[in-house]
Every structure is written in structure tokens, then in C-alpha cells.
Amino acid sequence: MPSSREKSRGSLGAVSDCRGPCCRTASSSRRRWPTARRRWRSRWTAGSRRSAGVGRPQVFEELDARLKGFESHIRSWRRQLAAGHRPVQDSWNLEVDRSTVIRAWEESVVPGMLQTADYARAIFVRYAELHGSMRDTEDAVRARMRRQEWLYTPGRRFHALVWEAALHALVCSPSVLTAQLDRLAGMVGMDTVELGIVPLGASLRIPAANGFWVLDERLVIAEDWHAELWLDDADLVATYLKAWNTLRESAVYGVDAQSLILRVQRSVHAY
């Protein structure tokens, strides 16, 4: 079965085969895409796509769906946070609720599903400062805490991988971090949670790059500074799963993970 990228190329190829003036315009706009994405998107209206697909209704439908897909896959923080952090958390909760198995990799923070309220509060405040977004911190914290109810539902499984660096990061006060590490250590052994810690000194087959989540092998959610990526292309999901499994090879689990967390916790007291 062809991937979504291959289908997109096929649809655009069908338009380029057209010799009419509308199709020449569409082809020219497509060539300018890498350097003028926003200008192309604003000009490539529904009417333009419909004209390019004259006699080829399936081409118009495909192009229309693909263009809308760019907006759904690349969710800019500026747009998402216009109404605050709470709506973003609500969207996450909907996806998590309909998932059975979740894999997460976090290199800089404790995964949201395992955060304490105070730790989550500190994270939301810092991101609100970064993006200049509306402060709805307490609503966002409550929404994130509700998501953790998922962990107490039989039959579900959360596989979390965390780089040790995230355990040292003082994105909150030392007392809040100490309490967060205490909670993290307490999650070891829970039947719905598999927590792996990648030690700072562990040999890595790939770099410990940005965090991402894989939900039921159907959806990847990855964060960057400018946007959140929601990816459902099978090939992309497979790539992230391969990255997750590769990082997993460097992790420690069970008593070893718990000992590492407690060792970091003792070092926090010295700050």
C-alpha cells in the first residue's frame, strides 16, 4: 500500500500532466513551495484546487485533504496556546483516553503522565513565559492530573523512557523536584507502568534527541520549540518506534532504575 507521501506525489503529478492555464499556475505554485510556503498556501485556494482538478474530481479531493493535513500535522504553539494551555491538555486527554498502549521518550522533563501537580505547574509557567501565552495554569494542571487516571485502568500499559538528565533539571524548585523524584521512584513496579531510565553514562546507539510519544502505534506526537507534530503516517510512526526501541536498549529498569532515581534525589538535597 503506498504511503501518504507517495499518494501526495501521485496527486500532484496528475495535476502537472495537465496543460491548461490553471494547471500551469498550480504547477508553478508547487515549485515555489519550499521557499514560499505561506504565500503558496494563501494563493492555493479551494477554487484554485478545484480548477486544477477540472475533469479529475479525485485530484481535487486529494489535494484538498493533503493541504488540510499540513495544518493538522503541524500545530504551531502560537495558534494552539491562543486560548491557553488547558485546551491543549484536553486534546491530549482525548487521544490518551482512546489508547491502550503508550510509549514515551523524554530527554528533558519527567513525562506528563507521571508528574506531580507542583512539577506540572512549574512547567506550564515556564512555557507560558516563553510563548507569551495566556495564564490558565491551574486549569491546565487539573487537566493534566486527570489524564493520569488512565494509569489506574486495567489492561492499559505506559512504557516510559526518561534520560537521566531530565531528573537533574531544575525547571522547578529543589523541593518540588525532590517530591517529583519520590513519586517517580514510587511508580517503579506498578503493573500498568514500565519505567526505564537511560543513565548519563550509558552507551547510546543514537543521540538522545527531542521527546515524543507513540500512541497505539497509530499516532506520534512530538514537540519542538515552535510547534507540536501529530503524525499518523505509517512510515513515520515506524521510524519513531524504531528510535524508541533503540533508546530502550540503553535503559535500566526495576530496582536499578529506582536506585538511580534515589541517587539523583540525594544529590538534589545538596543544591
PDB file of C-alpha atoms in Angstrom:
ATOM      1  CA  MET A   1       0.000   0.000   0.000  1.00  0.00           C
ATOM      2  CA  PRO A   2       1.526   3.381  -0.962  1.00  0.00           C
ATOM      3  CA  SER A   3       2.371   5.790   1.839  1.00  0.00           C
ATOM      4  CA  SER A   4       0.640   9.158   2.201  1.00  0.00           C
ATOM      5  CA  ARG A   5       3.724  10.889   0.792  1.00  0.00           C
ATOM      6  CA  GLU A   6       3.680   8.688  -2.300  1.00  0.00           C
ATOM      7  CA  LYS A   7      -0.040   9.356  -2.753  1.00  0.00           C
ATOM      8  CA  SER A   8       0.602  13.086  -2.468  1.00  0.00           C
ATOM      9  CA  ARG A   9       3.286  12.921  -5.141  1.00  0.00           C
ATOM     10  CA  GLY A  10       0.905  10.987  -7.374  1.00  0.00           C
ATOM     11  CA  SER A  11      -1.849  13.541  -6.957  1.00  0.00           C
ATOM     12  CA  LEU A  12       0.438  16.443  -7.685  1.00  0.00           C
ATOM     13  CA  GLY A  13       1.815  14.550 -10.646  1.00  0.00           C
ATOM     14  CA  ALA A  14      -1.683  14.232 -12.061  1.00  0.00           C
ATOM     15  CA  VAL A  15      -2.044  17.998 -11.896  1.00  0.00           C
ATOM     16  CA  SER A  16       1.339  18.575 -13.552  1.00  0.00           C
ATOM     17  CA  ASP A  17       0.247  16.427 -16.520  1.00  0.00           C
ATOM     18  CA  CYS A  18      -2.494  18.963 -17.263  1.00  0.00           C
ATOM     19  CA  ARG A  19      -1.579  21.582 -19.919  1.00  0.00           C
ATOM     20  CA  GLY A  20      -4.327  24.143 -19.155  1.00  0.00           C
ATOM     21  CA  PRO A  21      -3.542  27.624 -17.776  1.00  0.00           C
ATOM     22  CA  CYS A  22      -4.944  26.771 -14.340  1.00  0.00           C
ATOM     23  CA  CYS A  23      -2.768  23.691 -14.132  1.00  0.00           C
ATOM     24  CA  ARG A  24       0.341  25.662 -15.188  1.00  0.00           C
ATOM     25  CA  THR A  25      -0.397  28.056 -12.349  1.00  0.00           C
ATOM     26  CA  ALA A  26      -0.758  25.184  -9.894  1.00  0.00           C
ATOM     27  CA  SER A  27       2.492  23.613 -11.097  1.00  0.00           C
ATOM     28  CA  SER A  28       4.357  26.906 -10.748  1.00  0.00           C
ATOM     29  CA  SER A  29       2.984  27.401  -7.241  1.00  0.00           C
ATOM     30  CA  ARG A  30       4.074  23.890  -6.327  1.00  0.00           C
ATOM     31  CA  ARG A  31       7.656  24.626  -7.413  1.00  0.00           C
ATOM     32  CA  ARG A  32       7.747  27.670  -5.136  1.00  0.00           C
ATOM     33  CA  TRP A  33       6.603  25.641  -2.096  1.00  0.00           C
ATOM     34  CA  PRO A  34       9.999  25.170  -0.383  1.00  0.00           C
ATOM     35  CA  THR A  35      10.708  28.929  -0.242  1.00  0.00           C
ATOM     36  CA  ALA A  36       7.251  30.474  -0.045  1.00  0.00           C
ATOM     37  CA  ARG A  37       5.055  28.053   1.857  1.00  0.00           C
ATOM     38  CA  ARG A  38       2.715  30.580   3.399  1.00  0.00           C
ATOM     39  CA  ARG A  39       2.312  32.637   0.205  1.00  0.00           C
ATOM     40  CA  TRP A  40       1.637  29.457  -1.796  1.00  0.00           C
ATOM     41  CA  ARG A  41      -0.857  28.229   0.768  1.00  0.00           C
ATOM     42  CA  SER A  42      -2.810  31.506   0.737  1.00  0.00           C
ATOM     43  CA  ARG A  43      -2.990  31.582  -3.073  1.00  0.00           C
ATOM     44  CA  TRP A  44      -3.677  27.881  -3.491  1.00  0.00           C
ATOM     45  CA  THR A  45      -7.312  28.335  -2.539  1.00  0.00           C
ATOM     46  CA  ALA A  46     -10.125  25.830  -2.769  1.00  0.00           C
ATOM     47  CA  GLY A  47     -11.125  27.477  -6.053  1.00  0.00           C
ATOM     48  CA  SER A  48      -7.620  27.067  -7.466  1.00  0.00           C
ATOM     49  CA  ARG A  49      -7.522  23.427  -6.448  1.00  0.00           C
ATOM     50  CA  ARG A  50     -10.943  22.835  -7.958  1.00  0.00           C
ATOM     51  CA  SER A  51      -9.860  24.496 -11.223  1.00  0.00           C
ATOM     52  CA  ALA A  52      -6.673  22.425 -11.319  1.00  0.00           C
ATOM     53  CA  GLY A  53      -8.757  19.307 -10.920  1.00  0.00           C
ATOM     54  CA  VAL A  54     -11.252  20.009 -13.742  1.00  0.00           C
ATOM     55  CA  GLY A  55     -12.143  16.617 -15.166  1.00  0.00           C
ATOM     56  CA  ARG A  56     -10.303  14.990 -12.278  1.00  0.00           C
ATOM     57  CA  PRO A  57     -12.530  15.356  -9.181  1.00  0.00           C
ATOM     58  CA  GLN A  58     -10.485  12.787  -7.312  1.00  0.00           C
ATOM     59  CA  VAL A  59      -7.393  15.000  -7.740  1.00  0.00           C
ATOM     60  CA  PHE A  60      -9.130  17.979  -6.161  1.00  0.00           C
ATOM     61  CA  GLU A  61     -10.317  15.898  -3.214  1.00  0.00           C
ATOM     62  CA  GLU A  62      -6.823  14.517  -2.689  1.00  0.00           C
ATOM     63  CA  LEU A  63      -5.141  17.931  -2.865  1.00  0.00           C
ATOM     64  CA  ASP A  64      -7.724  19.470  -0.576  1.00  0.00           C
ATOM     65  CA  ALA A  65      -7.234  16.727   2.014  1.00  0.00           C
ATOM     66  CA  ARG A  66      -3.438  16.953   1.817  1.00  0.00           C
ATOM     67  CA  LEU A  67      -3.378  20.717   2.288  1.00  0.00           C
ATOM     68  CA  LYS A  68      -5.652  20.443   5.312  1.00  0.00           C
ATOM     69  CA  GLY A  69      -3.327  17.731   6.563  1.00  0.00           C
ATOM     70  CA  PHE A  70      -0.438  20.177   6.839  1.00  0.00           C
ATOM     71  CA  GLU A  71      -2.471  22.195   9.328  1.00  0.00           C
ATOM     72  CA  SER A  72      -3.468  19.156  11.399  1.00  0.00           C
ATOM     73  CA  HIS A  73       0.034  17.639  11.446  1.00  0.00           C
ATOM     74  CA  ILE A  74       1.993  20.799  12.295  1.00  0.00           C
ATOM     75  CA  ARG A  75       0.258  22.504  15.195  1.00  0.00           C
ATOM     76  CA  SER A  76       2.057  25.751  15.972  1.00  0.00           C
ATOM     77  CA  TRP A  77       2.257  26.712  19.629  1.00  0.00           C
ATOM     78  CA  ARG A  78       1.205  30.254  18.816  1.00  0.00           C
ATOM     79  CA  ARG A  79      -2.095  29.002  17.419  1.00  0.00           C
ATOM     80  CA  GLN A  80      -2.617  26.241  19.977  1.00  0.00           C
ATOM     81  CA  LEU A  81      -1.900  28.419  23.000  1.00  0.00           C
ATOM     82  CA  ALA A  82      -4.043  31.350  21.875  1.00  0.00           C
ATOM     83  CA  ALA A  83      -6.682  30.186  24.357  1.00  0.00           C
ATOM     84  CA  GLY A  84      -4.192  28.950  26.960  1.00  0.00           C
ATOM     85  CA  HIS A  85      -2.733  25.561  27.904  1.00  0.00           C
ATOM     86  CA  ARG A  86      -5.972  23.936  29.043  1.00  0.00           C
ATOM     87  CA  PRO A  87      -7.353  23.267  25.501  1.00  0.00           C
ATOM     88  CA  VAL A  88      -4.067  21.613  24.523  1.00  0.00           C
ATOM     89  CA  GLN A  89      -4.287  19.343  27.556  1.00  0.00           C
ATOM     90  CA  ASP A  90      -7.897  18.497  26.709  1.00  0.00           C
ATOM     91  CA  SER A  91      -6.857  17.436  23.189  1.00  0.00           C
ATOM     92  CA  TRP A  92      -4.158  15.226  24.655  1.00  0.00           C
ATOM     93  CA  ASN A  93      -6.632  13.687  27.108  1.00  0.00           C
ATOM     94  CA  LEU A  94      -8.962  12.665  24.275  1.00  0.00           C
ATOM     95  CA  GLU A  95      -6.163  10.841  22.447  1.00  0.00           C
ATOM     96  CA  VAL A  96      -4.830   9.207  25.587  1.00  0.00           C
ATOM     97  CA  ASP A  97      -8.293   8.018  26.648  1.00  0.00           C
ATOM     98  CA  ARG A  98      -8.737   6.071  23.431  1.00  0.00           C
ATOM     99  CA  SER A  99      -5.288   4.472  23.632  1.00  0.00           C
ATOM    100  CA  THR A 100      -4.320   1.158  25.199  1.00  0.00           C
ATOM    101  CA  VAL A 101      -0.528   1.160  24.890  1.00  0.00           C
ATOM    102  CA  ILE A 102       1.544   4.344  25.055  1.00  0.00           C
ATOM    103  CA  ARG A 103       5.298   4.681  24.607  1.00  0.00           C
ATOM    104  CA  ALA A 104       7.040   7.888  25.625  1.00  0.00           C
ATOM    105  CA  TRP A 105      10.583   9.207  25.389  1.00  0.00           C
ATOM    106  CA  GLU A 106      11.505  12.334  27.346  1.00  0.00           C
ATOM    107  CA  GLU A 107      15.009  13.730  27.445  1.00  0.00           C
ATOM    108  CA  SER A 108      14.474  16.970  29.382  1.00  0.00           C
ATOM    109  CA  VAL A 109      11.410  16.638  31.640  1.00  0.00           C
ATOM    110  CA  VAL A 110       9.513  13.975  33.564  1.00  0.00           C
ATOM    111  CA  PRO A 111       6.659  12.633  31.368  1.00  0.00           C
ATOM    112  CA  GLY A 112       3.376  14.449  31.988  1.00  0.00           C
ATOM    113  CA  MET A 113       1.625  11.190  32.892  1.00  0.00           C
ATOM    114  CA  LEU A 114       3.991  10.839  35.874  1.00  0.00           C
ATOM    115  CA  GLN A 115       4.260  14.458  37.031  1.00  0.00           C
ATOM    116  CA  THR A 116       3.196  15.846  40.385  1.00  0.00           C
ATOM    117  CA  ALA A 117       0.869  18.847  40.347  1.00  0.00           C
ATOM    118  CA  ASP A 118       3.631  21.186  41.582  1.00  0.00           C
ATOM    119  CA  TYR A 119       6.086  19.999  38.935  1.00  0.00           C
ATOM    120  CA  ALA A 120       3.455  20.347  36.185  1.00  0.00           C
ATOM    121  CA  ARG A 121       2.628  23.842  37.449  1.00  0.00           C
ATOM    122  CA  ALA A 122       6.280  24.907  37.127  1.00  0.00           C
ATOM    123  CA  ILE A 123       6.456  23.534  33.574  1.00  0.00           C
ATOM    124  CA  PHE A 124       3.301  25.365  32.461  1.00  0.00           C
ATOM    125  CA  VAL A 125       4.509  28.669  33.950  1.00  0.00           C
ATOM    126  CA  ARG A 126       7.832  28.449  32.120  1.00  0.00           C
ATOM    127  CA  TYR A 127       6.246  27.654  28.766  1.00  0.00           C
ATOM    128  CA  ALA A 128       3.703  30.441  29.217  1.00  0.00           C
ATOM    129  CA  GLU A 129       6.613  32.822  29.756  1.00  0.00           C
ATOM    130  CA  LEU A 130       8.396  31.505  26.666  1.00  0.00           C
ATOM    131  CA  HIS A 131       5.403  31.774  24.330  1.00  0.00           C
ATOM    132  CA  GLY A 132       3.745  34.778  25.955  1.00  0.00           C
ATOM    133  CA  SER A 133       0.542  32.759  26.192  1.00  0.00           C
ATOM    134  CA  MET A 134      -2.484  33.244  28.390  1.00  0.00           C
ATOM    135  CA  ARG A 135      -2.006  32.119  32.004  1.00  0.00           C
ATOM    136  CA  ASP A 136      -4.510  29.385  32.786  1.00  0.00           C
ATOM    137  CA  THR A 137      -2.035  27.405  34.852  1.00  0.00           C
ATOM    138  CA  GLU A 138      -4.379  25.852  37.385  1.00  0.00           C
ATOM    139  CA  ASP A 139      -6.865  24.705  34.731  1.00  0.00           C
ATOM    140  CA  ALA A 140      -4.009  23.161  32.757  1.00  0.00           C
ATOM    141  CA  VAL A 141      -2.644  21.400  35.841  1.00  0.00           C
ATOM    142  CA  ARG A 142      -6.058  19.916  36.663  1.00  0.00           C
ATOM    143  CA  ALA A 143      -6.453  18.670  33.077  1.00  0.00           C
ATOM    144  CA  ARG A 144      -3.021  17.021  33.173  1.00  0.00           C
ATOM    145  CA  MET A 145      -3.713  15.388  36.525  1.00  0.00           C
ATOM    146  CA  ARG A 146      -6.992  13.956  35.162  1.00  0.00           C
ATOM    147  CA  ARG A 147      -5.014  12.293  32.395  1.00  0.00           C
ATOM    148  CA  GLN A 148      -3.171  10.236  34.985  1.00  0.00           C
ATOM    149  CA  GLU A 149      -6.378   8.374  35.831  1.00  0.00           C
ATOM    150  CA  TRP A 150      -5.577   6.372  32.675  1.00  0.00           C
ATOM    151  CA  LEU A 151      -2.742   4.697  34.603  1.00  0.00           C
ATOM    152  CA  TYR A 152      -5.200   3.083  37.013  1.00  0.00           C
ATOM    153  CA  THR A 153      -7.309   1.361  34.337  1.00  0.00           C
ATOM    154  CA  PRO A 154      -6.610  -2.394  33.994  1.00  0.00           C
ATOM    155  CA  GLY A 155      -5.427  -3.541  30.592  1.00  0.00           C
ATOM    156  CA  ARG A 156      -3.517  -0.371  29.763  1.00  0.00           C
ATOM    157  CA  ARG A 157       0.243  -0.018  29.600  1.00  0.00           C
ATOM    158  CA  PHE A 158       2.505   3.023  29.753  1.00  0.00           C
ATOM    159  CA  HIS A 159       6.098   2.424  28.629  1.00  0.00           C
ATOM    160  CA  ALA A 160       8.113   5.477  29.679  1.00  0.00           C
ATOM    161  CA  LEU A 161      11.749   6.150  28.822  1.00  0.00           C
ATOM    162  CA  VAL A 162      13.453   9.087  30.527  1.00  0.00           C
ATOM    163  CA  TRP A 163      17.006  10.339  30.117  1.00  0.00           C
ATOM    164  CA  GLU A 164      18.734  10.818  33.470  1.00  0.00           C
ATOM    165  CA  ALA A 165      19.428  14.450  32.580  1.00  0.00           C
ATOM    166  CA  ALA A 166      15.706  15.173  32.985  1.00  0.00           C
ATOM    167  CA  LEU A 167      15.903  14.055  36.604  1.00  0.00           C
ATOM    168  CA  HIS A 168      18.597  16.642  37.369  1.00  0.00           C
ATOM    169  CA  ALA A 169      16.963  19.551  35.534  1.00  0.00           C
ATOM    170  CA  LEU A 170      15.879  22.273  37.960  1.00  0.00           C
ATOM    171  CA  VAL A 171      12.908  23.515  35.962  1.00  0.00           C
ATOM    172  CA  CYS A 172      11.271  23.903  39.367  1.00  0.00           C
ATOM    173  CA  SER A 173      12.449  24.471  42.939  1.00  0.00           C
ATOM    174  CA  PRO A 174      14.669  21.801  44.548  1.00  0.00           C
ATOM    175  CA  SER A 175      11.875  20.854  46.970  1.00  0.00           C
ATOM    176  CA  VAL A 176       9.406  20.323  44.101  1.00  0.00           C
ATOM    177  CA  LEU A 177      11.963  18.265  42.189  1.00  0.00           C
ATOM    178  CA  THR A 178      12.651  16.149  45.284  1.00  0.00           C
ATOM    179  CA  ALA A 179       8.937  15.371  45.632  1.00  0.00           C
ATOM    180  CA  GLN A 180       8.716  14.618  41.897  1.00  0.00           C
ATOM    181  CA  LEU A 181      11.578  12.142  42.087  1.00  0.00           C
ATOM    182  CA  ASP A 182       9.936  10.498  45.087  1.00  0.00           C
ATOM    183  CA  ARG A 183       6.765   9.973  43.051  1.00  0.00           C
ATOM    184  CA  LEU A 184       8.779   8.675  40.102  1.00  0.00           C
ATOM    185  CA  ALA A 185      10.535   6.099  42.259  1.00  0.00           C
ATOM    186  CA  GLY A 186       7.160   5.010  43.601  1.00  0.00           C
ATOM    187  CA  MET A 187       5.905   4.258  40.079  1.00  0.00           C
ATOM    188  CA  VAL A 188       8.501   1.514  39.618  1.00  0.00           C
ATOM    189  CA  GLY A 189       6.756  -1.843  39.883  1.00  0.00           C
ATOM    190  CA  MET A 190       3.273  -0.550  39.082  1.00  0.00           C
ATOM    191  CA  ASP A 191       1.549  -3.085  36.805  1.00  0.00           C
ATOM    192  CA  THR A 192       0.432  -0.524  34.205  1.00  0.00           C
ATOM    193  CA  VAL A 193       3.762   1.346  34.093  1.00  0.00           C
ATOM    194  CA  GLU A 194       7.138   0.285  32.761  1.00  0.00           C
ATOM    195  CA  LEU A 195       9.648   2.993  33.633  1.00  0.00           C
ATOM    196  CA  GLY A 196      13.096   2.938  32.101  1.00  0.00           C
ATOM    197  CA  ILE A 197      15.858   5.433  32.891  1.00  0.00           C
ATOM    198  CA  VAL A 198      18.725   5.958  30.446  1.00  0.00           C
ATOM    199  CA  PRO A 199      21.785   6.750  32.598  1.00  0.00           C
ATOM    200  CA  LEU A 200      24.016   9.680  31.643  1.00  0.00           C
ATOM    201  CA  GLY A 201      26.929   7.302  31.313  1.00  0.00           C
ATOM    202  CA  ALA A 202      25.090   4.737  29.200  1.00  0.00           C
ATOM    203  CA  SER A 203      26.300   3.896  25.717  1.00  0.00           C
ATOM    204  CA  LEU A 204      23.825   5.288  23.158  1.00  0.00           C
ATOM    205  CA  ARG A 205      23.279   3.892  19.678  1.00  0.00           C
ATOM    206  CA  ILE A 206      21.524   7.134  18.665  1.00  0.00           C
ATOM    207  CA  PRO A 207      21.585  10.653  20.177  1.00  0.00           C
ATOM    208  CA  ALA A 208      19.139  11.433  22.973  1.00  0.00           C
ATOM    209  CA  ALA A 209      17.136  13.843  20.820  1.00  0.00           C
ATOM    210  CA  ASN A 210      13.765  15.553  21.381  1.00  0.00           C
ATOM    211  CA  GLY A 211      10.896  13.885  23.197  1.00  0.00           C
ATOM    212  CA  PHE A 212       7.990  12.093  21.527  1.00  0.00           C
ATOM    213  CA  TRP A 213       5.042   9.829  22.321  1.00  0.00           C
ATOM    214  CA  VAL A 214       3.671   6.893  20.321  1.00  0.00           C
ATOM    215  CA  LEU A 215       0.013   6.061  20.950  1.00  0.00           C
ATOM    216  CA  ASP A 216      -1.106   2.530  19.995  1.00  0.00           C
ATOM    217  CA  GLU A 217       1.344   2.541  17.065  1.00  0.00           C
ATOM    218  CA  ARG A 218      -1.184   4.749  15.219  1.00  0.00           C
ATOM    219  CA  LEU A 219      -0.110   8.275  16.194  1.00  0.00           C
ATOM    220  CA  VAL A 220       3.115  10.050  17.105  1.00  0.00           C
ATOM    221  CA  ILE A 221       3.090  13.345  18.992  1.00  0.00           C
ATOM    222  CA  ALA A 222       6.452  15.132  19.053  1.00  0.00           C
ATOM    223  CA  GLU A 223       7.252  18.538  20.470  1.00  0.00           C
ATOM    224  CA  ASP A 224       9.542  21.210  19.079  1.00  0.00           C
ATOM    225  CA  TRP A 225      10.083  24.818  20.146  1.00  0.00           C
ATOM    226  CA  HIS A 226       7.759  26.224  17.506  1.00  0.00           C
ATOM    227  CA  ALA A 227       5.130  23.518  17.151  1.00  0.00           C
ATOM    228  CA  GLU A 228       3.746  20.154  18.114  1.00  0.00           C
ATOM    229  CA  LEU A 229       3.792  17.476  15.410  1.00  0.00           C
ATOM    230  CA  TRP A 230       0.916  14.974  15.131  1.00  0.00           C
ATOM    231  CA  LEU A 231       1.993  12.241  12.730  1.00  0.00           C
ATOM    232  CA  ASP A 232      -0.147   9.306  11.619  1.00  0.00           C
ATOM    233  CA  ASP A 233       1.753   8.240   8.503  1.00  0.00           C
ATOM    234  CA  ALA A 234       2.632   4.561   8.927  1.00  0.00           C
ATOM    235  CA  ASP A 235       6.232   5.028   7.756  1.00  0.00           C
ATOM    236  CA  LEU A 236       6.819   7.905  10.182  1.00  0.00           C
ATOM    237  CA  VAL A 237       5.258   6.020  13.076  1.00  0.00           C
ATOM    238  CA  ALA A 238       7.573   3.096  12.287  1.00  0.00           C
ATOM    239  CA  THR A 239      10.585   5.431  12.355  1.00  0.00           C
ATOM    240  CA  TYR A 240       9.693   6.755  15.796  1.00  0.00           C
ATOM    241  CA  LEU A 241       9.041   3.246  17.094  1.00  0.00           C
ATOM    242  CA  LYS A 242      12.477   2.206  15.860  1.00  0.00           C
ATOM    243  CA  ALA A 243      14.034   5.206  17.618  1.00  0.00           C
ATOM    244  CA  TRP A 244      12.164   4.375  20.844  1.00  0.00           C
ATOM    245  CA  ASN A 245      13.225   0.734  20.782  1.00  0.00           C
ATOM    246  CA  THR A 246      16.816   1.754  20.090  1.00  0.00           C
ATOM    247  CA  LEU A 247      16.870   4.119  23.082  1.00  0.00           C
ATOM    248  CA  ARG A 248      15.261   1.407  25.207  1.00  0.00           C
ATOM    249  CA  GLU A 249      18.356  -0.753  24.791  1.00  0.00           C
ATOM    250  CA  SER A 250      20.322   1.749  26.914  1.00  0.00           C
ATOM    251  CA  ALA A 251      17.791   1.967  29.775  1.00  0.00           C
ATOM    252  CA  VAL A 252      17.780   0.402  33.220  1.00  0.00           C
ATOM    253  CA  TYR A 253      14.591  -0.885  34.847  1.00  0.00           C
ATOM    254  CA  GLY A 254      13.185  -2.088  38.131  1.00  0.00           C
ATOM    255  CA  VAL A 255      15.470  -1.886  41.159  1.00  0.00           C
ATOM    256  CA  ASP A 256      18.283  -0.382  39.058  1.00  0.00           C
ATOM    257  CA  ALA A 257      16.009   2.428  37.861  1.00  0.00           C
ATOM    258  CA  GLN A 258      14.753   3.039  41.377  1.00  0.00           C
ATOM    259  CA  SER A 259      18.296   3.195  42.766  1.00  0.00           C
ATOM    260  CA  LEU A 260      19.314   5.684  40.090  1.00  0.00           C
ATOM    261  CA  ILE A 261      16.308   7.929  40.847  1.00  0.00           C
ATOM    262  CA  LEU A 262      17.032   7.889  44.578  1.00  0.00           C
ATOM    263  CA  ARG A 263      20.692   8.666  43.950  1.00  0.00           C
ATOM    264  CA  VAL A 264      19.690  11.726  41.920  1.00  0.00           C
ATOM    265  CA  GLN A 265      17.226  12.686  44.640  1.00  0.00           C
ATOM    266  CA  ARG A 266      20.008  12.693  47.245  1.00  0.00           C
ATOM    267  CA  SER A 267      22.089  14.952  45.022  1.00  0.00           C
ATOM    268  CA  VAL A 268      19.224  17.458  44.756  1.00  0.00           C
ATOM    269  CA  HIS A 269      19.367  17.986  48.522  1.00  0.00           C
ATOM    270  CA  ALA A 270      22.875  19.376  48.037  1.00  0.00           C
ATOM    271  CA  TYR A 271      21.681  22.168  45.699  1.00  0.00           C
TER     272      TYR A 271
END
